Structures are given as structure tokens and as C-alpha cells.
Backbone as JSON, one array per atom type, in Angstrom:
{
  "sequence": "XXXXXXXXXXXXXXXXXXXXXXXXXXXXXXXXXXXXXXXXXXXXXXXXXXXXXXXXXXXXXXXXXXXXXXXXXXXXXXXXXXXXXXXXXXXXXXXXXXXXXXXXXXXXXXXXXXXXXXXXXXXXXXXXXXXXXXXXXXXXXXXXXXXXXXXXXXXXXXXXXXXXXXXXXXXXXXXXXXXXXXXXXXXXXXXXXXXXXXXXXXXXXXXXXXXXXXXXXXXXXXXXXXXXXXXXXXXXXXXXXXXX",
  "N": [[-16.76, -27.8, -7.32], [-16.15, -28.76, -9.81], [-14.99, -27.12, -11.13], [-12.31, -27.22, -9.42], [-11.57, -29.64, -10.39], [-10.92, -29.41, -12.69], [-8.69, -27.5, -11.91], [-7.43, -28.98, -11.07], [-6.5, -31.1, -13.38], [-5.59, -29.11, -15.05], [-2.99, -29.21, -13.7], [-2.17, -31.8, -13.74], [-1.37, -31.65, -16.42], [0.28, -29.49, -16.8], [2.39, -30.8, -14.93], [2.93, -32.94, -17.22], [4.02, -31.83, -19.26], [7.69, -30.67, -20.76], [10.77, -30.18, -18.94], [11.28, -27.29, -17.2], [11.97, -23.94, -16.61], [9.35, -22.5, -15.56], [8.0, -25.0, -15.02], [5.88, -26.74, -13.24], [7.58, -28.64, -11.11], [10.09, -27.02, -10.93], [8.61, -24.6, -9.75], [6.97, -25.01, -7.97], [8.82, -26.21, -5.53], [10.76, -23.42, -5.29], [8.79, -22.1, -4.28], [8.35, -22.85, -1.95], [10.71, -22.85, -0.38], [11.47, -20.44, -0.84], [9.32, -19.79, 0.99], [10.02, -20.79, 3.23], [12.73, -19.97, 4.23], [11.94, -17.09, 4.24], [10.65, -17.69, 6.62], [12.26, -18.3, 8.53], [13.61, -15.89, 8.71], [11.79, -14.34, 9.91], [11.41, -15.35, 12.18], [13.83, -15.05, 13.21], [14.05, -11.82, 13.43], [11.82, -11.41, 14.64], [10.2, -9.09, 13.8], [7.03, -7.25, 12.83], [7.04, -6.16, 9.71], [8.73, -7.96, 8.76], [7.14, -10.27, 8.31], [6.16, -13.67, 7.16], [4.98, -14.12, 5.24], [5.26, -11.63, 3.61], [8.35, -10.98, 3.71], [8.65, -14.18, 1.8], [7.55, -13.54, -0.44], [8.56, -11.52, -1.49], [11.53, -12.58, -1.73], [10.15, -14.77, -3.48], [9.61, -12.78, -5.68], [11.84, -11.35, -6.5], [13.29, -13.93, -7.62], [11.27, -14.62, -9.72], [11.8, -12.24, -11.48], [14.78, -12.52, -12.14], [15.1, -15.03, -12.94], [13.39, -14.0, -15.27], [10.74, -14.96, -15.05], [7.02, -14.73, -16.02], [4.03, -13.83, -14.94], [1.33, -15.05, -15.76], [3.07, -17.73, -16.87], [4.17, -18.6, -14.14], [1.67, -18.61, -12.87], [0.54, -21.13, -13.59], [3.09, -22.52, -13.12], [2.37, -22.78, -10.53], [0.51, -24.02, -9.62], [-0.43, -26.23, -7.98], [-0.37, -25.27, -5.45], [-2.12, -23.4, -5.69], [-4.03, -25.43, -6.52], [-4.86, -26.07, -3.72], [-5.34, -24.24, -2.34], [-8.27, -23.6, -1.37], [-9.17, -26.17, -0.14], [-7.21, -25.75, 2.29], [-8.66, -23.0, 3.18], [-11.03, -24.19, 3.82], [-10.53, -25.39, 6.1], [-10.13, -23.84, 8.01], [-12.28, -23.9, 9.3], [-12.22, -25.6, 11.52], [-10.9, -24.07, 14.05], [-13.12, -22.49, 13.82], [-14.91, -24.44, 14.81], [-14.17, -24.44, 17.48], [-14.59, -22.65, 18.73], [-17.36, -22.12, 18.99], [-19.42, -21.74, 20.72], [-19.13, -19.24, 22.0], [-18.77, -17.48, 19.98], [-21.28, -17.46, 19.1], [-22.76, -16.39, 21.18], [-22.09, -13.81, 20.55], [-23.91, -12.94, 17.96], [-25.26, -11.13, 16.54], [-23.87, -8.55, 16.94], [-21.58, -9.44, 15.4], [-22.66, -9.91, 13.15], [-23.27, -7.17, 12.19], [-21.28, -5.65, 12.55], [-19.94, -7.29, 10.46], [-21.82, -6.18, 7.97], [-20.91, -3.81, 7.85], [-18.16, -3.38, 7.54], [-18.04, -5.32, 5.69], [-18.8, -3.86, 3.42], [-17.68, -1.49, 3.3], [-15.24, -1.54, 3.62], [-14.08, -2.2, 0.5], [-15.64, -0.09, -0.69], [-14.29, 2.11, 0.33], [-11.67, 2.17, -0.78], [-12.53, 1.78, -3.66], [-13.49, 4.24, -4.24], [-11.36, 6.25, -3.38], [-9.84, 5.48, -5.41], [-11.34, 6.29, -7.66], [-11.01, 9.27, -7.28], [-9.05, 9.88, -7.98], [-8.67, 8.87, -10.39], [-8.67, 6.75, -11.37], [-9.12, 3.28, -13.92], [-11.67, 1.44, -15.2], [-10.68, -1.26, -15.0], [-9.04, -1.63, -12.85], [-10.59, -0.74, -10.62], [-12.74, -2.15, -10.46], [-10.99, -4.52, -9.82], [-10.02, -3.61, -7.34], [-12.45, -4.21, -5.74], [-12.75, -6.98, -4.78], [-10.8, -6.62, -2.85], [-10.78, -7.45, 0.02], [-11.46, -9.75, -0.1], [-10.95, -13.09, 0.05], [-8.67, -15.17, -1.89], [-8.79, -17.68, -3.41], [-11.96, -16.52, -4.0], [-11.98, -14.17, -4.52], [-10.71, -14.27, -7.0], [-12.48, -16.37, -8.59], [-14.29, -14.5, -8.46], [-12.98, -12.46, -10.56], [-13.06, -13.7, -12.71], [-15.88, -14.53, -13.1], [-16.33, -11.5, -13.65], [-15.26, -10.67, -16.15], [-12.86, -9.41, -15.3], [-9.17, -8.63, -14.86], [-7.35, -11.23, -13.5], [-4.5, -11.25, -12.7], [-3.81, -8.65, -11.74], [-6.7, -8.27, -9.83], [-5.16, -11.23, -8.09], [-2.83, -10.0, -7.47], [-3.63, -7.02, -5.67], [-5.3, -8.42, -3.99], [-3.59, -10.14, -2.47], [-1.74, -7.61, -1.67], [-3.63, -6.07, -0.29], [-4.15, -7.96, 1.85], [-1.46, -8.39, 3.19], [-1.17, -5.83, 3.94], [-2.9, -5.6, 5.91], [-2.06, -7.75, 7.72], [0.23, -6.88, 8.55], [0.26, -4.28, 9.45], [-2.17, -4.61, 10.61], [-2.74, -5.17, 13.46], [-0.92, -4.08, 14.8], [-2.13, -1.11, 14.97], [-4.97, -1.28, 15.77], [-3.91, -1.82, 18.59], [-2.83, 0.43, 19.37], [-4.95, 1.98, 18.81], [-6.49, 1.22, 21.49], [-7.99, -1.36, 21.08], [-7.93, -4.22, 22.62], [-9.76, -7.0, 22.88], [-9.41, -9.7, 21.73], [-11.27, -11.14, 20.35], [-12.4, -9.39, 18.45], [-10.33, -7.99, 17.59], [-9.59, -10.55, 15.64], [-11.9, -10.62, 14.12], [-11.59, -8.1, 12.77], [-9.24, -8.42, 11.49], [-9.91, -10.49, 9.72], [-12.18, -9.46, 8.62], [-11.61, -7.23, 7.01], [-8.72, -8.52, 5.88], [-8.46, -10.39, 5.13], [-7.57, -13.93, 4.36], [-4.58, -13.9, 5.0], [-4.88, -12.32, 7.17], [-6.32, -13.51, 8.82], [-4.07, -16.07, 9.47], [-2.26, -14.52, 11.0], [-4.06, -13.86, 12.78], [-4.06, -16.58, 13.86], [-1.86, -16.66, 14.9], [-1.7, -14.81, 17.2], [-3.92, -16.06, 18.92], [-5.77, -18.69, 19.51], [-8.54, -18.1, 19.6], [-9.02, -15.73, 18.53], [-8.06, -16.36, 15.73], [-9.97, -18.03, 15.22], [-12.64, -15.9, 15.26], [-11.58, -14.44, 13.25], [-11.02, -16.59, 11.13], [-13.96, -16.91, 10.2], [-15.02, -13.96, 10.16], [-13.7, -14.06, 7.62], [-14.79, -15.87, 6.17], [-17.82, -15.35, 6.18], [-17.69, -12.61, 5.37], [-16.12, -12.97, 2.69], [-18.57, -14.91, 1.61], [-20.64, -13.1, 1.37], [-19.92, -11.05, -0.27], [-19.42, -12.81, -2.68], [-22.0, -13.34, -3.21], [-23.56, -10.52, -3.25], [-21.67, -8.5, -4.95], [-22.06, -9.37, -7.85], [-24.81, -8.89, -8.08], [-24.97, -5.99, -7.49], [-22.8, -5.17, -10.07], [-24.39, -5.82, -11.82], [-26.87, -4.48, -11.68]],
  "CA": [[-16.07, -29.08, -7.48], [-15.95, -28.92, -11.61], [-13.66, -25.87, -11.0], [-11.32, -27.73, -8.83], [-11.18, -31.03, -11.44], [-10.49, -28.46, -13.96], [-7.65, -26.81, -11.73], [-6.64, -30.89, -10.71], [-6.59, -31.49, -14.73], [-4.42, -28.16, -15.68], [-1.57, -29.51, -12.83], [-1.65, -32.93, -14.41], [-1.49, -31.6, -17.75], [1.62, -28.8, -16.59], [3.24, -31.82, -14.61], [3.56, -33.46, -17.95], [5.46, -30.96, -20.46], [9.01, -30.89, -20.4], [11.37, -29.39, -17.75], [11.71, -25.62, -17.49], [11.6, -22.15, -15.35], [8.12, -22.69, -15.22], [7.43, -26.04, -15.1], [5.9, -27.49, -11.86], [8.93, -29.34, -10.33], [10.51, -25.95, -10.23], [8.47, -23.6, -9.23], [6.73, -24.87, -6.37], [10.12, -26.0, -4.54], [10.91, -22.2, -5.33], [7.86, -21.41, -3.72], [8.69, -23.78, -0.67], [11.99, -22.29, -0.46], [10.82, -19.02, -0.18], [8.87, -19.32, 2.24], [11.12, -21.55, 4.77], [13.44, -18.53, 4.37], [11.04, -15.82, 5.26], [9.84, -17.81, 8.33], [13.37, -18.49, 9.86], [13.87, -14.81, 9.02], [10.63, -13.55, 10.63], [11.48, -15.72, 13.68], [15.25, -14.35, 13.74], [14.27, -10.99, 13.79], [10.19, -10.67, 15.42], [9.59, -7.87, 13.53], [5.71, -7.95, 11.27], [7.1, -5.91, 8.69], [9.42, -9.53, 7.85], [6.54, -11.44, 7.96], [7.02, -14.56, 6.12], [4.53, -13.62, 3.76], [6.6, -10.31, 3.13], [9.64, -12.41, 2.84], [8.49, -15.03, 1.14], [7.17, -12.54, -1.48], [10.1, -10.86, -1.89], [11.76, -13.7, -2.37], [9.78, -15.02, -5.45], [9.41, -11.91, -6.71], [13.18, -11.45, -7.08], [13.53, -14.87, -8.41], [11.32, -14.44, -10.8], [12.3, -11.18, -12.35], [16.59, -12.82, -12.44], [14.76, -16.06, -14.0], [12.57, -13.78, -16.41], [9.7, -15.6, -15.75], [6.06, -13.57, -16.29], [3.09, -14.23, -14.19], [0.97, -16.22, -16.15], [3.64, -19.1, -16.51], [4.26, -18.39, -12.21], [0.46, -19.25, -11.9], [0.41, -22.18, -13.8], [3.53, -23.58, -12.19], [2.08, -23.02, -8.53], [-1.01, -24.33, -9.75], [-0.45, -27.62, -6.85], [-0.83, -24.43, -4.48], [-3.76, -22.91, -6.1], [-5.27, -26.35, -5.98], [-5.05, -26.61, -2.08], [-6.12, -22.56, -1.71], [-10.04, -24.05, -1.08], [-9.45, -26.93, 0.89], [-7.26, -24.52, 2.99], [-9.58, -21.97, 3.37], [-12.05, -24.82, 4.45], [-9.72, -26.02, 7.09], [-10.29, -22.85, 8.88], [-13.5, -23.78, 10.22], [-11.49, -26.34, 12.91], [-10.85, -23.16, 15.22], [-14.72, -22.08, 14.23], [-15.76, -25.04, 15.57], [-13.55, -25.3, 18.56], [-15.32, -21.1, 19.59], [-18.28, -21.99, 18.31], [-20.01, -21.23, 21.72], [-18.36, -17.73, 22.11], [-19.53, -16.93, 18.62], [-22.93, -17.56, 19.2], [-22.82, -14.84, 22.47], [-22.23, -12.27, 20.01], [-23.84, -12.76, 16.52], [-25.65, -10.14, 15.92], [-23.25, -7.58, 17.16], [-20.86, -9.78, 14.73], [-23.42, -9.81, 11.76], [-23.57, -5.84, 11.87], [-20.0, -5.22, 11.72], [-19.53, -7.55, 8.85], [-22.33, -5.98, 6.89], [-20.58, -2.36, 7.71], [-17.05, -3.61, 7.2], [-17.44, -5.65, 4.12], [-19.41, -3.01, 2.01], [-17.02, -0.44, 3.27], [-14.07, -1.83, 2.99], [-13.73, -2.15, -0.86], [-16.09, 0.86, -0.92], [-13.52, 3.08, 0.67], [-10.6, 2.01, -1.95], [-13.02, 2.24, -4.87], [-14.15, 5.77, -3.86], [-9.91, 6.75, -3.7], [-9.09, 5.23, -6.84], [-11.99, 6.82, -8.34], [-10.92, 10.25, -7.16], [-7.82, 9.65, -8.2], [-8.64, 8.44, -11.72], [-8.22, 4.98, -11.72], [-10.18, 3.39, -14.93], [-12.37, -0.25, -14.86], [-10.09, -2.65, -14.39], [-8.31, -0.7, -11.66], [-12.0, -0.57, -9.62], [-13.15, -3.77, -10.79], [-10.04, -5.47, -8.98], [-10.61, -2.91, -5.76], [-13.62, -4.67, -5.1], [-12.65, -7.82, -4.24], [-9.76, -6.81, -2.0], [-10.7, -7.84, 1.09], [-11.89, -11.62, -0.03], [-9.64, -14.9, 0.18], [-8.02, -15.31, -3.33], [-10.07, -18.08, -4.11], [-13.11, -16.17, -3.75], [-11.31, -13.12, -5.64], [-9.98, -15.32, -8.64], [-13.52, -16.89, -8.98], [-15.02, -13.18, -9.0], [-12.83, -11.73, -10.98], [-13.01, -14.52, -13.9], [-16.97, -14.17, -13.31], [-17.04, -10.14, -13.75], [-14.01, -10.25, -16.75], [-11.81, -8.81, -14.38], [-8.27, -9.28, -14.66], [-7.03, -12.05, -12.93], [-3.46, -11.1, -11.92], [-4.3, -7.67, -11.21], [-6.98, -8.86, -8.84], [-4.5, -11.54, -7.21], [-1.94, -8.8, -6.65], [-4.44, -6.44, -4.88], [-5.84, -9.46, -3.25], [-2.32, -10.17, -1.55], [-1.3, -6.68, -0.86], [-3.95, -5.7, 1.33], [-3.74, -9.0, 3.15], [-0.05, -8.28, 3.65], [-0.72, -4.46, 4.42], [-3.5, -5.8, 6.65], [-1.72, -8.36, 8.47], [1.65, -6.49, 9.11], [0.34, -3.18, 10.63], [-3.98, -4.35, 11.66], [-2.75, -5.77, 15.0], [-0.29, -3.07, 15.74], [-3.04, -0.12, 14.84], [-5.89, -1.75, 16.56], [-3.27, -2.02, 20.17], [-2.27, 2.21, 19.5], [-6.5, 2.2, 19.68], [-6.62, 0.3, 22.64], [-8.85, -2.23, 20.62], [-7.32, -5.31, 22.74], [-10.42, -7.62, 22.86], [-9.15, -10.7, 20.76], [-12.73, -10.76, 19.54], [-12.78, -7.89, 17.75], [-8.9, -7.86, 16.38], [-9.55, -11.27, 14.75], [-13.04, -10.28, 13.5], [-11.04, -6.87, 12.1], [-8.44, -8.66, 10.51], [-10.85, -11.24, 8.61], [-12.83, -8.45, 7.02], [-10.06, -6.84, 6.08], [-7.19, -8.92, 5.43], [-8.86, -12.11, 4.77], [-6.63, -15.36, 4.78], [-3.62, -13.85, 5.58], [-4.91, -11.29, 8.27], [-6.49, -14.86, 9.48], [-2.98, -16.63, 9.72], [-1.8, -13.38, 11.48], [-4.52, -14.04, 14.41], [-3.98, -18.23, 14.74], [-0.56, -16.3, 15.64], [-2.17, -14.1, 18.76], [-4.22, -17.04, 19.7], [-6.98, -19.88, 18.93], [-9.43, -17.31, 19.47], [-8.35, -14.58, 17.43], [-8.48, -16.99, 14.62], [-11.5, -18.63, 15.46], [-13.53, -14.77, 14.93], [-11.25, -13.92, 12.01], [-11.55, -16.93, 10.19], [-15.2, -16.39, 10.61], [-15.4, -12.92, 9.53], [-13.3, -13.64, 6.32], [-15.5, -16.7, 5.23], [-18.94, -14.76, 5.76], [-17.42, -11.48, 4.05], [-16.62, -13.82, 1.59], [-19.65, -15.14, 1.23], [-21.88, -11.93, 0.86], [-19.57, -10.64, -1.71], [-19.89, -13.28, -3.75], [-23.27, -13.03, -3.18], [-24.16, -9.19, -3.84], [-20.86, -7.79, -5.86], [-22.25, -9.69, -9.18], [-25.82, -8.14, -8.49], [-24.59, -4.55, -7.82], [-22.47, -4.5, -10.73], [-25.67, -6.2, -12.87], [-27.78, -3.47, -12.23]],
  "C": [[-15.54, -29.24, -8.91], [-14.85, -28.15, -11.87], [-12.46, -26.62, -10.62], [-10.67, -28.69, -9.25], [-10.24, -30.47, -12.52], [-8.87, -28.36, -13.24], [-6.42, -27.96, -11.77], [-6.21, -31.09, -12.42], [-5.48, -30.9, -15.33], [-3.01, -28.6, -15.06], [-1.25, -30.23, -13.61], [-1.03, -32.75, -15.72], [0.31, -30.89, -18.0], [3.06, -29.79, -16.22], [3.95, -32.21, -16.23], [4.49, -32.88, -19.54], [6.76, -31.02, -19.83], [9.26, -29.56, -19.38], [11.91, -28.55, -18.25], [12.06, -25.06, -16.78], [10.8, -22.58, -14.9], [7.55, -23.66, -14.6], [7.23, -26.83, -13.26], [6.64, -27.78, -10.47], [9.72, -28.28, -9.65], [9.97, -24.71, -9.52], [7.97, -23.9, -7.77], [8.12, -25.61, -5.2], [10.88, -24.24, -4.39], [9.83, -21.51, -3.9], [8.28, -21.73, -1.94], [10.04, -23.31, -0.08], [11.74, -21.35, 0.04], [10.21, -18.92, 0.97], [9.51, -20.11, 3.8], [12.34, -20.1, 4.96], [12.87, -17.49, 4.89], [10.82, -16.04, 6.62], [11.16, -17.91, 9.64], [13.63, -16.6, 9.95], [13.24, -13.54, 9.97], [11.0, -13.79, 12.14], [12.72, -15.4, 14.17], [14.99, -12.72, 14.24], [13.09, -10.55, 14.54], [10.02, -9.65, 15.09], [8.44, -7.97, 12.56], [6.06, -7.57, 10.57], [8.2, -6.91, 8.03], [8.43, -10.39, 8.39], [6.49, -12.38, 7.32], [6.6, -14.52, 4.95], [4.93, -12.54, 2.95], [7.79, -11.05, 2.73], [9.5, -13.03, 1.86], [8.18, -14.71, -0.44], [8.09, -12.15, -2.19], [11.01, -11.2, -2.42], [11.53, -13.8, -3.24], [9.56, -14.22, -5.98], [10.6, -11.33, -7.03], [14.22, -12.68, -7.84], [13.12, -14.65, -9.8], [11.51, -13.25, -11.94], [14.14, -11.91, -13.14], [15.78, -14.13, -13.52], [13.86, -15.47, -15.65], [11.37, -14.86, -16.6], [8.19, -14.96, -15.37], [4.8, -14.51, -15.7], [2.08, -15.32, -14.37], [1.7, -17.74, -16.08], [4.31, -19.35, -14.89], [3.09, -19.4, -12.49], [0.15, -20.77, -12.43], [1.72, -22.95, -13.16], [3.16, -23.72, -10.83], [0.68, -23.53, -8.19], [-1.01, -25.9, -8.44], [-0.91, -26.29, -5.83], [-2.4, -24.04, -4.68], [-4.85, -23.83, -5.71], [-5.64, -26.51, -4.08], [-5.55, -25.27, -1.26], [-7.62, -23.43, -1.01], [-10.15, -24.82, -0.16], [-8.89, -25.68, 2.17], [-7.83, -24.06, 4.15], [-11.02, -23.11, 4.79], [-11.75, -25.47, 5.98], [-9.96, -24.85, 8.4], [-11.1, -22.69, 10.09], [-13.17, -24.73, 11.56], [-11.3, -25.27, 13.82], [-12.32, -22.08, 15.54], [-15.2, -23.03, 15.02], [-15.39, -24.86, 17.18], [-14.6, -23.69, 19.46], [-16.31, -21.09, 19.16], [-19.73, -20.94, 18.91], [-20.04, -19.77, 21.7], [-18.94, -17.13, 21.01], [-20.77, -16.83, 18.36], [-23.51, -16.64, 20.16], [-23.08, -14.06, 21.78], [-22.68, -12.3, 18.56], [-24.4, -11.63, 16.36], [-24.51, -8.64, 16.05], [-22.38, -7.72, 15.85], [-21.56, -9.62, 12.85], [-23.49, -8.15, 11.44], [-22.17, -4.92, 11.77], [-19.49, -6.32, 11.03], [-20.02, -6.88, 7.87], [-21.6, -4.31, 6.67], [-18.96, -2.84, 7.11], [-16.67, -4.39, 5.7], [-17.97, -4.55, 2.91], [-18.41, -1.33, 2.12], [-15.64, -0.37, 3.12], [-13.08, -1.7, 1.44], [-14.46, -0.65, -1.53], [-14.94, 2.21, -0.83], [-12.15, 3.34, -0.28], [-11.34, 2.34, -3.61], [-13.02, 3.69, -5.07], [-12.54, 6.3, -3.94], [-9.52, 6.61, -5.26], [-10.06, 5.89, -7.72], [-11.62, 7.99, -8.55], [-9.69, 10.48, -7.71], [-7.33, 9.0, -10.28], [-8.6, 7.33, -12.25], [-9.97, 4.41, -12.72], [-11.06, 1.78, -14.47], [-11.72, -1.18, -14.16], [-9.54, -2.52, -12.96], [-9.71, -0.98, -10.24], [-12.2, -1.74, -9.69], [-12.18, -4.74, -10.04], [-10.0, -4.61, -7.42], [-11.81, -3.97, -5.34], [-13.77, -5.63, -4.35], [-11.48, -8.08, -3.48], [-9.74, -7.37, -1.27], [-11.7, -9.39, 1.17], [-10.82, -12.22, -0.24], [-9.76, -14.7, -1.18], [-8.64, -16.77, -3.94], [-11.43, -17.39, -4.83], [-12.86, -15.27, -4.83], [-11.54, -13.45, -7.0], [-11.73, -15.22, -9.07], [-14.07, -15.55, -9.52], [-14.79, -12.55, -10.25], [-12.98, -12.6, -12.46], [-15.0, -14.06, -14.41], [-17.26, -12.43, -14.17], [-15.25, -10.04, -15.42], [-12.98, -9.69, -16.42], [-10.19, -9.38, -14.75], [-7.87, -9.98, -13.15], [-6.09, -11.8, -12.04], [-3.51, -9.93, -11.23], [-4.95, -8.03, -9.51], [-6.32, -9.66, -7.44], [-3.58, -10.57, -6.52], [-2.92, -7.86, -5.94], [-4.73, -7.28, -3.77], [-4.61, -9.81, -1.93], [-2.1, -8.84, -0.9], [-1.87, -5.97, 0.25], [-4.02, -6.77, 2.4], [-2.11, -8.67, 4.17], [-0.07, -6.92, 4.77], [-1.48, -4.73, 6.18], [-3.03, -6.49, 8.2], [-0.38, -7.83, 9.31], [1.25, -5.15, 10.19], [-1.24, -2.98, 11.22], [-3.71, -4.24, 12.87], [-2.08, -4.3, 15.62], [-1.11, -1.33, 16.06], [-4.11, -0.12, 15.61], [-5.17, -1.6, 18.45], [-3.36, -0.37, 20.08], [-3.99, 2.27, 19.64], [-6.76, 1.61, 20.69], [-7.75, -0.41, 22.71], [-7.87, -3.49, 21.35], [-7.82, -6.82, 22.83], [-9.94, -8.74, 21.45], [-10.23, -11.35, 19.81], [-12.75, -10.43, 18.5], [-11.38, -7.71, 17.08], [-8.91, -8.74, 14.97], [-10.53, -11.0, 13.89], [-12.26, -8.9, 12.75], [-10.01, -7.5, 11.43], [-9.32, -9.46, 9.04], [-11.61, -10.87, 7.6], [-11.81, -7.62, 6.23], [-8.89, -7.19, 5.41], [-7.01, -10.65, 5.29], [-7.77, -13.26, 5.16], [-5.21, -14.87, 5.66], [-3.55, -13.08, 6.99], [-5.32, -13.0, 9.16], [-4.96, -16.07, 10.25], [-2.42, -15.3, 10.59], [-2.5, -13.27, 13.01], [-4.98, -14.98, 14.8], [-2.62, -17.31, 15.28], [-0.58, -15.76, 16.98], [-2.76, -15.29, 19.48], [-5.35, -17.78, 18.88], [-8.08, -18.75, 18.42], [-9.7, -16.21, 18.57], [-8.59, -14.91, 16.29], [-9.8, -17.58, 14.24], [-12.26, -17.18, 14.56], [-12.84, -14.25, 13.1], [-11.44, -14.83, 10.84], [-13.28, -16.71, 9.71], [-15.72, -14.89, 9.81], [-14.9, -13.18, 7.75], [-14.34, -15.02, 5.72], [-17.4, -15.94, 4.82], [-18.57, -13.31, 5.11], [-17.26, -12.02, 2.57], [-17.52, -14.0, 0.42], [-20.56, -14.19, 0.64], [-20.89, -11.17, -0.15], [-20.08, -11.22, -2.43], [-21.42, -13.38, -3.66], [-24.15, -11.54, -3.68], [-23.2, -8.58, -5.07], [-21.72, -7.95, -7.44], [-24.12, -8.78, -9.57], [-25.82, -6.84, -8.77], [-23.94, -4.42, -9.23], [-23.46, -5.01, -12.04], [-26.31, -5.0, -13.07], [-26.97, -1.98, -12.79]]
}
């Protein structure tokens, strides 16, 4: 909550400097922009690789290169977004409640591929980038790929981590997650809506989550679900593992 006063405090504070690139007013109508564009474009053409979050991306990230404006002053103008990441996130649990039943059939099956999927998930990217040479910061932002960007942020501020780093990782496997989980999971003839949404959530957190309210209630229901308790046991073990 002190976090979130804070984040409420930095808006008010951005709101009130003068008008820029950066400044508030413009960026999140930019942002809003962007993404009304991606979504008519997603829905013109039904293909996932123009997802609107692909779009929408694409978008502000060709704005702001022509505007020249550099990530830090981005995150403070989209900071009205940032603030509403958490509630959000919390909003999710309306399609937990509505499968609450259904979810209760299968926990344990569900508790034993989270604990395999979240420790292997970021395990499996660490272990590449390792082999591959990648130095601290590089690993240190692997880790918290497959958590909601809240959750991320918070981590990565906790462990000195870079921040933007982190967010960019944080997005791209949601994106990579959400554009080709569903279609990878059907070529396995994984079609149990169960088990897609529960596979996107550990993997592709918020956005793999918005990716299966799109298949159905249910879909979302298990995925939000998986991405709030992966979540959770990150932030829960990551800070001990990298203690000891």
C-alpha cells in the first residue's frame, strides 16, 4: 500500500511539471492510441502474431525512438498505468471466483505443476544465458520472467536488478508466450482449457492470462490462477535462493 502512495505521489508530482514529450498528458494518450490501433488491427486481420500487445508495442516503440524519448522518462509518464498494474492484476480473481469449484477438483495436480513450471521456467532461460555467457544483470532479470510486472519491478528493485531490463524481459516472454503458447499446446494436442490457461499463467503471466479470457472464462479462470500463485512463490523463494 506505501508503494502504491508512493507510485500515487510520483503521478501527482509528474502531472504537475510543465508540458513535454514526456509529460503525463502525452504519453499516456500515446499509450491509449497505441493500443486502440493494435486492437482494430488484430481484429482486421485474426492473426496472434498482431496481437494488440505486439501492435501496440510497436507502436510506442516507434514513437518513441521519432520523439527521442528514453525509457526512464516513458516510465514516469505512464506512471497512471503503472499505478493501475496491481489493482489489475487483483481484478483477475473475478473469473477465480466464478471456477472456483472446478479449481478445487484439481489442486493438487495444479499445485505440482506450478511448483515444476515456476522453478523451471526461469531455470531453463538462466541455464541458456549462462551457457551462452550472459553476466549478472542479464540472469538476475531472467529470473523473474515469467511473473506479472508488478511482481517483477518489485523484485527486481528488491535484488538491485535493473529495472528496465527486467520490464523488457518481463514483456517479451509474455508476448512470446501469448502469441505462439496456444498455438504450440493445439500442434500437442494439449486441448483441455484447464491446462492451456494453467500453461499460459506460468509462463506468460498477465498477458498469457489476457490471451486465455480470449479462449474462454475458464481458460482465464486457471491461468489467472497459475500466474498469481507463481507469483507468489517467487516472491517468496527467489530472494532466499539468491541470499544463500
Amino acid at each position: 500500500m506505501a508503494d502504491w502512495l508512493t507510485q500515487l505521489r510520483t503521478l501527482l508530482e509528474s502531472i504537475a511539471t510543465p508540458l513535454s514529450l514526456s509529460h503525463p498528458l502525452v504519453i499516456l494518450p500515446l499509450n491509449v492510441l497505441a493500443f486502440w490501433l493494435g486492437l482494430r488491427l488484430y481484429r482486421r486481420t485474426g492473426t496472434p502474431l498482431l496481437h494488440p500487445i505486439v501492435g501496440a508495442s510497436l507502436l510506442v516503440l516507434a514513437a518513441l525512438l521519432i520523439l527521442d524519448i528514453d525509457y526512464a522518462n516513458y516510465q514516469r509518464g505512464s506512471g497512471a498505468l503503472y499505478l493501475l498494474l496491481g489493482p489489475a492484476v487483483v481484478a483477475l480473481a473475478i473469473p477465480l471466483k466464478q471456477n472456483l469449484t472446478m479449481i478445487r477438483r484439481v489442486g493438487w495436480p495444479l499445485m505440482l505443476g506450478l511448483l515444476v513450471g515456476a522453478v523451471l521456467a526461469p531455470l531453463v532461460a538462466v541455464v541458456i544465458a549462462l551457457a551462452l555467457g550472459g553476466g549478472r544483470t542479464v540472469l538476475l532479470a531472467l529470473t523473474t520472467k515469467s511473473v506479472t510486472t508488478p511482481v517483477a519491478l518489485a523484485l527486481a528493485q528488491e535484488m538491485q536488478s535493473v529495472q528496465s531490463l527486467t520490464a523488457g524481459v518481463v514483456a517479451i516472454t509474455g508476448i512470446i508466450g501469448a502469441v505462439f503458447g496456444p498455438g504450440l499446446l493445439k500442434k500437442l494436442q494439449i486441448t483441455d482449457e484447464r491446462v492451456v490457461g494453467f500453461a499460459l499463467g506460468v509462463n506468460a503471466h498477465a498477458i498469457g492470462t489476457v490471451r486465455a479470457l480470449e479462449i474462454s472464462a475458464l481458460c482465464g479462470a486457471f491461468s489467472a490462477l497459475a500466474m498469481g500463485l507463481c507469483g507468489a512463490l517467487t516472491a517468496l523463494l527467489l530472494p532466499l535462493l539468491l541470499a544463500t
